[in-house]
Coordinates of C-alpha atoms in Angstrom, one line a residue:
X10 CA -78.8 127.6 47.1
X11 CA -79.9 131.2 48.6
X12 CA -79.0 132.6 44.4
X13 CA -81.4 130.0 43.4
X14 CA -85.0 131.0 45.8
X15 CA -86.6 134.5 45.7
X16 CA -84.8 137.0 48.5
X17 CA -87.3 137.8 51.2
X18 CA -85.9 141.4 51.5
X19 CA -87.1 141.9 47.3
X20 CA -89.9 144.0 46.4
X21 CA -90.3 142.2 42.9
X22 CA -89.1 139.0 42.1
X23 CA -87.6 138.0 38.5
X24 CA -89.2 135.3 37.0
X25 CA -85.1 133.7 37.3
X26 CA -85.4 133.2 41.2
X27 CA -88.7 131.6 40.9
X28 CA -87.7 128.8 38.6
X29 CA -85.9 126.8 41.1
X30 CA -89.0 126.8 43.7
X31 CA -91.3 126.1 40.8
X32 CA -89.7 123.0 39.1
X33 CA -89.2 122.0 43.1
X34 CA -93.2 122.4 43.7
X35 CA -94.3 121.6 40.6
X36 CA -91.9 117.8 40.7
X37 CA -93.7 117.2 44.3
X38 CA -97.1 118.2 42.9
X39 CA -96.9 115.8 40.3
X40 CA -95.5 112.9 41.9
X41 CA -98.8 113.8 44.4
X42 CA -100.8 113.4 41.7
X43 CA -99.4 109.8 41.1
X44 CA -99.8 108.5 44.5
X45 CA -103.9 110.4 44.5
X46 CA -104.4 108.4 40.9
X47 CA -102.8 105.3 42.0
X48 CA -104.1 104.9 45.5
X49 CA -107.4 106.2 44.0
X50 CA -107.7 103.7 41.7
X51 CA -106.7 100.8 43.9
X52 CA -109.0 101.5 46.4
X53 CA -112.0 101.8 43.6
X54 CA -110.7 98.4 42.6
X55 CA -110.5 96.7 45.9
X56 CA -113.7 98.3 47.3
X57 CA -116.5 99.1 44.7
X58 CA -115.1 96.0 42.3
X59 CA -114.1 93.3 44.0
X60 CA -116.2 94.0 47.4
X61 CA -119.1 95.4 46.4
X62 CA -119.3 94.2 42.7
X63 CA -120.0 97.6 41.0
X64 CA -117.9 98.4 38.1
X65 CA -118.2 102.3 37.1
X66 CA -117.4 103.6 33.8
X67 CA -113.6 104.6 33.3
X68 CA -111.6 107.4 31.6
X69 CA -109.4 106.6 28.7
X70 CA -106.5 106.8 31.2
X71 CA -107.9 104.3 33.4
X72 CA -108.4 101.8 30.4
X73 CA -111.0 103.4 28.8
X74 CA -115.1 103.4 28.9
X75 CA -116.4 100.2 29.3
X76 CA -120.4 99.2 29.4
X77 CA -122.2 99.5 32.7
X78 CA -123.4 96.6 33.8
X79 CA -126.0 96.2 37.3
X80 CA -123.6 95.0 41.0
X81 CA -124.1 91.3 41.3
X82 CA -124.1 92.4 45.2
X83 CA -126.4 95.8 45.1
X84 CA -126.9 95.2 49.4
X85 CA -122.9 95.7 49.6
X86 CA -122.8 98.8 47.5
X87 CA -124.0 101.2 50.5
X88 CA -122.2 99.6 53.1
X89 CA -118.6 99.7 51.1
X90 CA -119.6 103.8 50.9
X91 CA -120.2 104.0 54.4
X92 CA -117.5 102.0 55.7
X93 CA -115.3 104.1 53.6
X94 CA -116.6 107.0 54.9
X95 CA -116.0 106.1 58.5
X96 CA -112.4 105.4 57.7
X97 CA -111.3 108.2 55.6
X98 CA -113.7 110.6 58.5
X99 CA -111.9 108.9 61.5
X100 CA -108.4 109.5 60.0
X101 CA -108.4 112.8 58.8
X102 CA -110.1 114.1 62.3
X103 CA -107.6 111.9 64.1
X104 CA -104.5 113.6 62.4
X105 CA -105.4 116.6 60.1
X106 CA -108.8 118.0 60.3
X107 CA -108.4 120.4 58.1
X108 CA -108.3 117.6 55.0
X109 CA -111.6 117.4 55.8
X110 CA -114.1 118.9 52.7
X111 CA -112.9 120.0 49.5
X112 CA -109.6 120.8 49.4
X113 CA -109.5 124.3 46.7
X114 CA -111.1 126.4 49.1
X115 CA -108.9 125.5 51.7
X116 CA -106.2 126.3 49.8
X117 CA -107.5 129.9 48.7
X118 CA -108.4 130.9 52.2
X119 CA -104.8 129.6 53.4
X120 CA -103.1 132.0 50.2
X121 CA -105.0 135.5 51.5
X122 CA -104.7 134.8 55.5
X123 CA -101.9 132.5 56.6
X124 CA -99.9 131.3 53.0
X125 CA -97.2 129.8 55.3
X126 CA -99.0 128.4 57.6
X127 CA -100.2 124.9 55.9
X128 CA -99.2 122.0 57.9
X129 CA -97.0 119.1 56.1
X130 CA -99.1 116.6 57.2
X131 CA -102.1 117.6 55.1
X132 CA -100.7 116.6 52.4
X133 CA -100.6 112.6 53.4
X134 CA -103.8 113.3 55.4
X135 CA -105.9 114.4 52.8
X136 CA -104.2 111.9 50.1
X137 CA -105.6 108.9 51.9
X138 CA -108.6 110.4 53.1
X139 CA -110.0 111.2 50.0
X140 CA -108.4 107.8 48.1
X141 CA -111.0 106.2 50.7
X142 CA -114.0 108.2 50.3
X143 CA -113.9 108.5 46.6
X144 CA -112.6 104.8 46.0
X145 CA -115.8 103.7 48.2
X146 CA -118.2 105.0 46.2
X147 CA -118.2 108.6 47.9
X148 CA -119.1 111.3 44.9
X149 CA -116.5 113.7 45.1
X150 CA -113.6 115.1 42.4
X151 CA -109.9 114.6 42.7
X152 CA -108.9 118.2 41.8
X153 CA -109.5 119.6 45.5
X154 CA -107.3 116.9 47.0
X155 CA -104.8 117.4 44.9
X156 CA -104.8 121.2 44.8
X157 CA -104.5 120.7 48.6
X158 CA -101.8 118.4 48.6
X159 CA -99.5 120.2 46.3
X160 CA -100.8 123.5 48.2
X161 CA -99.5 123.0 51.0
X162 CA -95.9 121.8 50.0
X163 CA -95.6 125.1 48.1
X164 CA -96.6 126.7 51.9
X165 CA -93.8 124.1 53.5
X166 CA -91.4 125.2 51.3
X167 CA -92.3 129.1 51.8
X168 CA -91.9 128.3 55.4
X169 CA -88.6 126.7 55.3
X170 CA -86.9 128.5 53.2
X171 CA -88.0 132.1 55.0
X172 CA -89.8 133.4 52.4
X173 CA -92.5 136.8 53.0
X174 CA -96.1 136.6 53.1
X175 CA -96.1 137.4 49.2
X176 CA -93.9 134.9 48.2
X177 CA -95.5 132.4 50.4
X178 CA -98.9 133.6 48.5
X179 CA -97.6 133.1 45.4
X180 CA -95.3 129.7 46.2
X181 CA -98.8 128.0 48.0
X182 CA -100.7 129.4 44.4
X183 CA -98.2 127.9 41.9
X184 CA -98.0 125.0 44.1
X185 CA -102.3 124.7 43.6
X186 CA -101.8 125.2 40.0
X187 CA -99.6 122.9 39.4
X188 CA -101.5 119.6 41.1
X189 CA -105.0 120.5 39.3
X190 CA -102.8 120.7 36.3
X191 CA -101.4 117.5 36.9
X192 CA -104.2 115.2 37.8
X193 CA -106.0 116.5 34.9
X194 CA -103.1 116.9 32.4
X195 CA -104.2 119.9 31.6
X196 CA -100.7 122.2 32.5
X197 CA -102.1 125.6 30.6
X198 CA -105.4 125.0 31.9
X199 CA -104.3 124.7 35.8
X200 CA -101.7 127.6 35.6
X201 CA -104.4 129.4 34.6
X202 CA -106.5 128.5 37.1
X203 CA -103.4 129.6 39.5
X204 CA -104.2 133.2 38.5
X205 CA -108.1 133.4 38.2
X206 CA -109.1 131.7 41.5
X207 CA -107.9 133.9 44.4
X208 CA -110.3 136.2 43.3
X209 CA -114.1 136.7 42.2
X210 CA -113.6 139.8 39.5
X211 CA -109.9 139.8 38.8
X212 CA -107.0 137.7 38.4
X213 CA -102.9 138.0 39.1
X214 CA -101.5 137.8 36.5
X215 CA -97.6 138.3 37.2
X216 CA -98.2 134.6 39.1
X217 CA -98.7 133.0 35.4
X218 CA -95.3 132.7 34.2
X219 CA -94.2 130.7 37.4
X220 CA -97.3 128.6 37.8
X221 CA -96.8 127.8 34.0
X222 CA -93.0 126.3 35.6
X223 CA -94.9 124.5 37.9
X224 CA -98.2 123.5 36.2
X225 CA -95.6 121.7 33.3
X226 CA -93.0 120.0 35.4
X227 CA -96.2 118.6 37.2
X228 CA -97.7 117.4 34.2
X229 CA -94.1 115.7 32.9
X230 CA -94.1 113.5 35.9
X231 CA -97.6 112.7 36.1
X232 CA -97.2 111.8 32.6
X233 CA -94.0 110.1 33.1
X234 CA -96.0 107.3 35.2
X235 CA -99.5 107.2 33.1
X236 CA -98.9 108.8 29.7
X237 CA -99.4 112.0 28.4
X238 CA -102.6 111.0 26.3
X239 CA -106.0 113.2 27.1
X240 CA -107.7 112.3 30.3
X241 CA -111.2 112.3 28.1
X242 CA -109.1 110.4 24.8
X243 CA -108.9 111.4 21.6
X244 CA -111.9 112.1 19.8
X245 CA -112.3 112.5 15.8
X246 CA -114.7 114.4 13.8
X247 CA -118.4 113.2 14.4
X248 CA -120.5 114.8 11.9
X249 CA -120.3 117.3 8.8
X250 CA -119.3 120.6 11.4
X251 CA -120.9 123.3 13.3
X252 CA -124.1 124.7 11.6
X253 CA -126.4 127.7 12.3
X254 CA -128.6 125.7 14.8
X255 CA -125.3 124.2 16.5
X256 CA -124.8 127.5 17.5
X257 CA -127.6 128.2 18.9
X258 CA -128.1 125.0 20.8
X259 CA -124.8 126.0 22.1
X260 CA -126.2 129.2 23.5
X261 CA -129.2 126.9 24.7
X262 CA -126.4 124.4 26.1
X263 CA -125.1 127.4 28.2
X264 CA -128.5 128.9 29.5
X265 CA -129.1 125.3 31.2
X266 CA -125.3 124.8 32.1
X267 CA -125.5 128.2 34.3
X268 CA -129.2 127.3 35.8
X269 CA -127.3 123.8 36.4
X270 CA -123.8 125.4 38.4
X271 CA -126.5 127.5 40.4
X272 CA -128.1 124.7 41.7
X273 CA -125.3 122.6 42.0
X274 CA -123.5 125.8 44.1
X275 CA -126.6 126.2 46.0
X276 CA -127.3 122.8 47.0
X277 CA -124.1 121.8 48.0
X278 CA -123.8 125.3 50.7
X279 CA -127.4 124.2 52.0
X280 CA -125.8 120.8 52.9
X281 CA -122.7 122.0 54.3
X282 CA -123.6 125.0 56.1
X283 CA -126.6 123.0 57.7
X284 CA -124.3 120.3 58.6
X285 CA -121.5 122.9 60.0
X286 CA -124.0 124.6 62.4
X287 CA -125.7 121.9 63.7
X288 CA -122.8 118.8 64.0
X289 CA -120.4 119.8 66.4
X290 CA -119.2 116.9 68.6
X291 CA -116.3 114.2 67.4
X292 CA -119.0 111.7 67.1
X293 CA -121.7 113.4 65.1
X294 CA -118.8 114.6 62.9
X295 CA -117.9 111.0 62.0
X296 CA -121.9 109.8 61.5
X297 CA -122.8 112.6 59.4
X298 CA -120.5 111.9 56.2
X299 CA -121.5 108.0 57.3
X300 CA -125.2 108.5 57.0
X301 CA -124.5 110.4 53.9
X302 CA -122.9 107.9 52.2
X303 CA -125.5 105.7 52.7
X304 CA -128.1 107.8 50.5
X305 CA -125.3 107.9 47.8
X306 CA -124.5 104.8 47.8
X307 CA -128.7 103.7 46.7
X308 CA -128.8 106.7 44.5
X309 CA -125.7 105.6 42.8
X310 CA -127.2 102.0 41.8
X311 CA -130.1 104.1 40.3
X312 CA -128.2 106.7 38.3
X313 CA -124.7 105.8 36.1
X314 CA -122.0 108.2 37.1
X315 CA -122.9 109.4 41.2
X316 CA -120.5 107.2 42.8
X317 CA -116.6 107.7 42.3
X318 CA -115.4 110.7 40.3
X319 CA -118.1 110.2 37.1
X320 CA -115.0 111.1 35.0
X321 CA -115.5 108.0 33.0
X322 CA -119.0 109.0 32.3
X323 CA -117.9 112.2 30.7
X324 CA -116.4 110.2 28.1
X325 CA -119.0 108.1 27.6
X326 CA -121.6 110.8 26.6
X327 CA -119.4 111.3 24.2
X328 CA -120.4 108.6 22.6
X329 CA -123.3 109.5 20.0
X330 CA -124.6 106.2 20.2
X331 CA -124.5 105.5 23.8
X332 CA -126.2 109.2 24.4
X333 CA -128.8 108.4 21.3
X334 CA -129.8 105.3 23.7
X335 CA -130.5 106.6 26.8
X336 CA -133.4 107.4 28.1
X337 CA -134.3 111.5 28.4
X338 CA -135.1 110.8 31.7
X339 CA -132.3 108.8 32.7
X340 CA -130.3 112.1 31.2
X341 CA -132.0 114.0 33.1
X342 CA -131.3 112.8 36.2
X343 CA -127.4 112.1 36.0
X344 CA -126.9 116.1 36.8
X345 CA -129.4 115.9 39.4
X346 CA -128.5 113.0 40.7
X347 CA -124.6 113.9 41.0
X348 CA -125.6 117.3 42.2
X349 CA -127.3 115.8 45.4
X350 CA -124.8 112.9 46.0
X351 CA -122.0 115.6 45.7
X352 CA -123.6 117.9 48.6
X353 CA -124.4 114.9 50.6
X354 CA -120.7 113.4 50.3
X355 CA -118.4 116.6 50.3
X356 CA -120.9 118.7 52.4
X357 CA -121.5 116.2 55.3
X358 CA -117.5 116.4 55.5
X359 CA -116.6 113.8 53.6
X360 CA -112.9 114.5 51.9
X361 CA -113.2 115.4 48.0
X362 CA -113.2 118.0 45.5
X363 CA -115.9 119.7 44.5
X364 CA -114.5 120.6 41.0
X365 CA -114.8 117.7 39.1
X366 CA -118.2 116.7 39.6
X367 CA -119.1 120.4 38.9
X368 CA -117.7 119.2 35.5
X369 CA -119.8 115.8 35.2
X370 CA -122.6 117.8 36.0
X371 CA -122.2 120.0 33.1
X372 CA -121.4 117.2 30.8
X373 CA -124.4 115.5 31.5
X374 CA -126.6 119.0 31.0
X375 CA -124.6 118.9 27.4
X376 CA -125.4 115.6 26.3
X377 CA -129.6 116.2 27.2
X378 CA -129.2 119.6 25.2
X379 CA -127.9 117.2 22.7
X380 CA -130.3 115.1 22.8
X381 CA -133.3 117.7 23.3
X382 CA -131.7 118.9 20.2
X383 CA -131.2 115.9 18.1
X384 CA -135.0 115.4 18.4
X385 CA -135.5 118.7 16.2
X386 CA -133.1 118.1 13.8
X387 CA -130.4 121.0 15.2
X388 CA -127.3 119.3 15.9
X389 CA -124.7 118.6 12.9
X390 CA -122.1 117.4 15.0
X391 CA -122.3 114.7 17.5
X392 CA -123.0 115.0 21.4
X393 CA -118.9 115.8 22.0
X394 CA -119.0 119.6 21.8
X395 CA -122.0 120.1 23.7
X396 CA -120.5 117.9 26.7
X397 CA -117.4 119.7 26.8
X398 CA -118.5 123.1 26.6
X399 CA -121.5 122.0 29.0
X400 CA -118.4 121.5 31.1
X401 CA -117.0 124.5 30.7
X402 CA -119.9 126.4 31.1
X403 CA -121.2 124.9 34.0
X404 CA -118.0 125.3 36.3
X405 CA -116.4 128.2 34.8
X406 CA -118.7 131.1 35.8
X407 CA -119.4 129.6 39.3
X408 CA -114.8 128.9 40.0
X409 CA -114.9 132.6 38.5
X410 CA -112.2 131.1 36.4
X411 CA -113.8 130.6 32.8
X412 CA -110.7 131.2 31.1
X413 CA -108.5 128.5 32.8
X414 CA -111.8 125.9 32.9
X415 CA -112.4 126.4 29.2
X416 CA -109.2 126.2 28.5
X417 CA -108.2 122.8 30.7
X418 CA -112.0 121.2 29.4
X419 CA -110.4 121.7 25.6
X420 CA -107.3 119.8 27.0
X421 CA -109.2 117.0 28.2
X422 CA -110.3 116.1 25.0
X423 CA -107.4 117.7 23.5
X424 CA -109.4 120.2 20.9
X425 CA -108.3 123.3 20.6
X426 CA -111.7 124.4 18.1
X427 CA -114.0 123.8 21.2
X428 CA -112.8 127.0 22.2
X429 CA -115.0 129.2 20.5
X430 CA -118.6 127.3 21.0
X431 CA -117.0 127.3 24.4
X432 CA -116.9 131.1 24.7
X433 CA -120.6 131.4 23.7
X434 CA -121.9 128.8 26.1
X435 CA -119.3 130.2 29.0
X436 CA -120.7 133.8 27.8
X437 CA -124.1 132.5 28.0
X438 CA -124.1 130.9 31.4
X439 CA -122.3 133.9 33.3
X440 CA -125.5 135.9 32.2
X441 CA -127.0 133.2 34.0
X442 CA -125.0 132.7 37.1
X443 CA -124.6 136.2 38.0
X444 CA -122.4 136.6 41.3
X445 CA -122.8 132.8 42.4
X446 CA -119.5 131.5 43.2
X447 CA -118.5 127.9 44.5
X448 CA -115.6 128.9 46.3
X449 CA -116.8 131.5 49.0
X450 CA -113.1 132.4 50.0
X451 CA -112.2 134.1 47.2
X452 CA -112.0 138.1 47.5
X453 CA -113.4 140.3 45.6
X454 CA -110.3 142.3 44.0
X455 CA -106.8 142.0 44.1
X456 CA -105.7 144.4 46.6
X457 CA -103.5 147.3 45.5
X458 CA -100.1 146.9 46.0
X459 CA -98.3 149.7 48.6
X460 CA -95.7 152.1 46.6
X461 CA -92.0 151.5 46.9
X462 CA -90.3 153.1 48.8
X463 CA -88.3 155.3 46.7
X464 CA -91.5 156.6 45.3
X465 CA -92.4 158.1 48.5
X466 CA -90.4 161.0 47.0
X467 CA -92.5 163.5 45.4
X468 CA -91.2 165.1 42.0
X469 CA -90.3 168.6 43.4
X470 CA -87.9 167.3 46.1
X471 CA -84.3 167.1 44.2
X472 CA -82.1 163.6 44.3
X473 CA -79.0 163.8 46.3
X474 CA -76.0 164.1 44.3
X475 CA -73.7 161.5 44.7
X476 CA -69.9 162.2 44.3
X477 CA -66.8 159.9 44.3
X478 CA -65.0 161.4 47.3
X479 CA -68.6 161.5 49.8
X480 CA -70.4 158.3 49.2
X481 CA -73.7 158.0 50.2
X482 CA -75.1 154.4 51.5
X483 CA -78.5 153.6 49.0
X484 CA -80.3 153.1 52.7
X485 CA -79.6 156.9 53.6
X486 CA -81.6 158.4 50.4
X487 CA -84.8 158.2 51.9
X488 CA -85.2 158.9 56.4
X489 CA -87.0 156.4 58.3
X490 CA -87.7 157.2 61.6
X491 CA -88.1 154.3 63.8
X492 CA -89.7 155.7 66.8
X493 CA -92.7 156.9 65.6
X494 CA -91.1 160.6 65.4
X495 CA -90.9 163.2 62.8
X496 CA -87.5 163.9 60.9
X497 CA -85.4 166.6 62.9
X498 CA -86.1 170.1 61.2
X499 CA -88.8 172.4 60.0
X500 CA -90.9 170.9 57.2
X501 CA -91.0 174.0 54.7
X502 CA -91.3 173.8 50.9
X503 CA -92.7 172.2 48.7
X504 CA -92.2 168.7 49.9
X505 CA -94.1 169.4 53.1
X506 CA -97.4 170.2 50.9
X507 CA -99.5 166.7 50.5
X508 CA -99.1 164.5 47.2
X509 CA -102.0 163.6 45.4
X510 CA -103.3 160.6 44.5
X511 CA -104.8 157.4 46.1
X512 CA -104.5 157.3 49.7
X513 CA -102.9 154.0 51.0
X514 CA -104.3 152.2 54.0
X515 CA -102.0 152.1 57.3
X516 CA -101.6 148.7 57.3
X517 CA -100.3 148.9 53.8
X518 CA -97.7 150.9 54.9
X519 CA -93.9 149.0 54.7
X520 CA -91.9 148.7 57.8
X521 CA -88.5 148.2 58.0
X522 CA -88.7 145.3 59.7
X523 CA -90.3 143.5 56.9
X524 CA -90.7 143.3 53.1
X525 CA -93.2 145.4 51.1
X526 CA -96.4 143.3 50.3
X527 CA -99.9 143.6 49.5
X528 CA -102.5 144.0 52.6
X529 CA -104.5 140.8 53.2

């Protein structure tokens, strides 16, 4: 088994010892994913349906859009949300507090400061947790839950098996690839994602390769249980193409998508910091999400698409019809409205992801340019590519990960030419969004890996020759004191003079007692 996992002693890993680990993480991810849909979607059956009488709109894997009708009991709707939300609170401080909140950031600020250090018990922790809020009516995305879940097996399995803080990072990474790409069965999509969101301006890209491993076994299970059909279904051709004012509509869609992720970051972070500074006891931590639920509950029997997930109202305003019929107002307010019932959920402490509904927001901004639009006779196509490129644009430049989003909002609908009308609307909003960013534990850069230590060596010193009848161990090329003292004997030559180049940070330096790996 020890040929089959990554050495803890190895400065680089071949993609060879990583496929083991992977296929291991990414089987556990998906079957997560299965149990998050399944006990999702029972408790949004048993709760909101049968209890409160409030049927929300569904995804094509969840049986497909179906018309929104008024709750025969509108008085229960508020109190199924908040009963939820006492449960899910209660649990998740009684066992795992950490499950509390949206999961992805969680996960990234476990991968830079303590990759092996996620407990087990997260993962069932934050499973029903956030099956309860989100089944009650609680606005919050399934993505962060299940980044978390499959996150911290990746860390368990780091920990087990004795692997080093970089190999932890990169197990608890693949591990968060591989349950967005699951739940959303979106594998490219989420092992891209895997490399893009540790950080704000860069991206690592040697993790791609084994979150890919991951990110695809996840998706075959997951699909094994619910099909491998898009999340958003299949969609043909509405309309004659993309024309010249298509194209700039798009660029219009992603001006409003960007002012739309700003407000939807900034909103949510005036919620939860306010709520983090000022609730502090056990109590007060269980009322807030309570009383929050409340106020979503009454906002979501005024606006379609605030209570759940709202991924089944994604794939209605796809519909051209549907979308032709609304009101503008009404269209207006679904990205408002799931902006505030987001904060008020996810930011009171509530378990959920903030992912998703950064999605739903930018579909909804997609289908009122679409609509704005359709009014002065710009649109050729119908409402479709403006809400998934609304998508795109509206969480892409705020994750800083518009590569992965793009690409994971084209599998959702699973069309491949949204990518470029994508790219102009992503383009477009990032002018917008400037350096807002929804997850705040991301870092800035990747940090610079330390040298190896053979190339400690500078050029001018000559190699020791090695001849068959004196054999010289490999571990006696280069000296190592371990005391802290020089080498024994006059440093002359040229190997004494300094060596140019970047200077690398103490705690960058690699000790003998441990494995070479980048500074956190």
């Amino acid at each position: 088994m020890a040929r089959l996992f990554p050495s803890p002693e190895a400065s680089t890993d071949p993609l060879s010892r990583w496929i083991a680990p992977a296929l291991l993480i990414g089987v556990v991810a998906g079957l997560g994913a299965v149990a998050l849909f399944g006990l999702l979607h029972l408790c949004t059956v048993l709760l909101l349906e049968d209890i409160a009488g409030f049927r929300p709109y569904l995804t094509s894997a969840e049986g497909g859009p179906r018309d929104l009708v008024p709750s025969e009991r509108p008085w229960a709707v508020p109190l199924v949300a908040a009963g939820g939300a006492l449960l899910a609170t209660a649990f998740a401080l009684w066992l795992a507090p950490e499950a509390r909140g949206h999961g992805t950031d969680a996960a990234i600020a476990a991968a830079h400061h303590d990759p092996a250090g996620m407990r087990g018990r997260v993962t069932v922790v934050k499973l029903v947790a956030s099956a309860l809020t989100i089944g009650s009516g609680g606005s919050g995305g399934t993505e962060g839950p299940a980044a978390q879940i499959s996150a911290a097996f990746g860390s368990v399995i780091a920990r087990r098996t004795g692997m080093s803080r970089r190999q932890a990072r990169t197990a608890l990474v693949i591990g968060l690839a591989a349950g967005v790409g699951a739940i959303f069965q979106a594998p490219l999509g989420g092992a891209l994602l895997g490399a893009e969101l540790l950080y704000r301006r860069d991206m690592d890209a040697r993790v791609l390769p084994k979150a890919l491993v991951a990110a695809c076994a996840g998706w075959l299970v997951f699909g094994a249980f619910y099909g491998f059909a898009p999340v958003l279904g299949r969609h043909g051709t509405d309309g004659p193409g993309f024309g010249v004012g298509d194209f700039a509509l798009i660029a219009v869609t992603g001006l409003l998508c960007g002012l739309a992720g700003r407000l939807y970051t900034g909103t949510f972070y005036a919620v939860h910091l306010r709520a983090e500074a000022r609730v502090r006891s056990v109590p007060a931590r269980i009322a807030a999400p309570v009383a929050a639920a409340l106020l979503v509950g009454v906002l979501g029997l005024l606006v379609p698409g605030v209570l759940g997930t709202g991924y089944g109202l994604m794939e209605a305003l796809t519909d051209r019809e549907l979308v032709a019929g609304l009101p503008v107002l009404l269209l207006l307010a679904i990205p408002l409205a799931k902006i505030a019932g987001t904060a008020l959920t996810v930011g009171s402490g509530g378990s959920g992801g903030i992912f998703g509904p950064c999605m739903v927001v930018g579909a909804g901004t997609g289908a009122l340019a679409w609509r704005l639009g359709e009014a002065l006779h710009l649109p050729s196509a119908g409402p479709l590519p403006y809400v998934v490129v609304g998508m795109a644009a509206c969480l892409g430049p705020v994750a800083n990960a518009p590569l992965g989003v793009l690409v994971m909002a084209t599998e959702l609908v699973a069309d491949a030419s949204l990518l470029g009308p994508g790219i102009l609307a992503v383009l477009c909003a990032s002018a917008v969004t400037g350096r807002t960013t929804l997850y705040r534990s991301q870092q800035e850069r990747r940090p610079p890996e330390p040298p190896e230590p053979e190339a400690t060596q500078t050029p001018s010193t000559p190699a020791p020759t090695l001849t068959p009848n004196t054999p010289t161990p490999a571990r006696d090329l280069i000296h190592r004191p371990t005391d802290g003292a020089p080498p024994e004997g006059p440093a002359t030559g040229p190997a004494s003079e300094p060596v140019t180049g970047p200077a690398v940070p103490p705690m960058a330096q690699p000790s003998p007692a441990a494995p070479a790996c980048a500074s956190d």
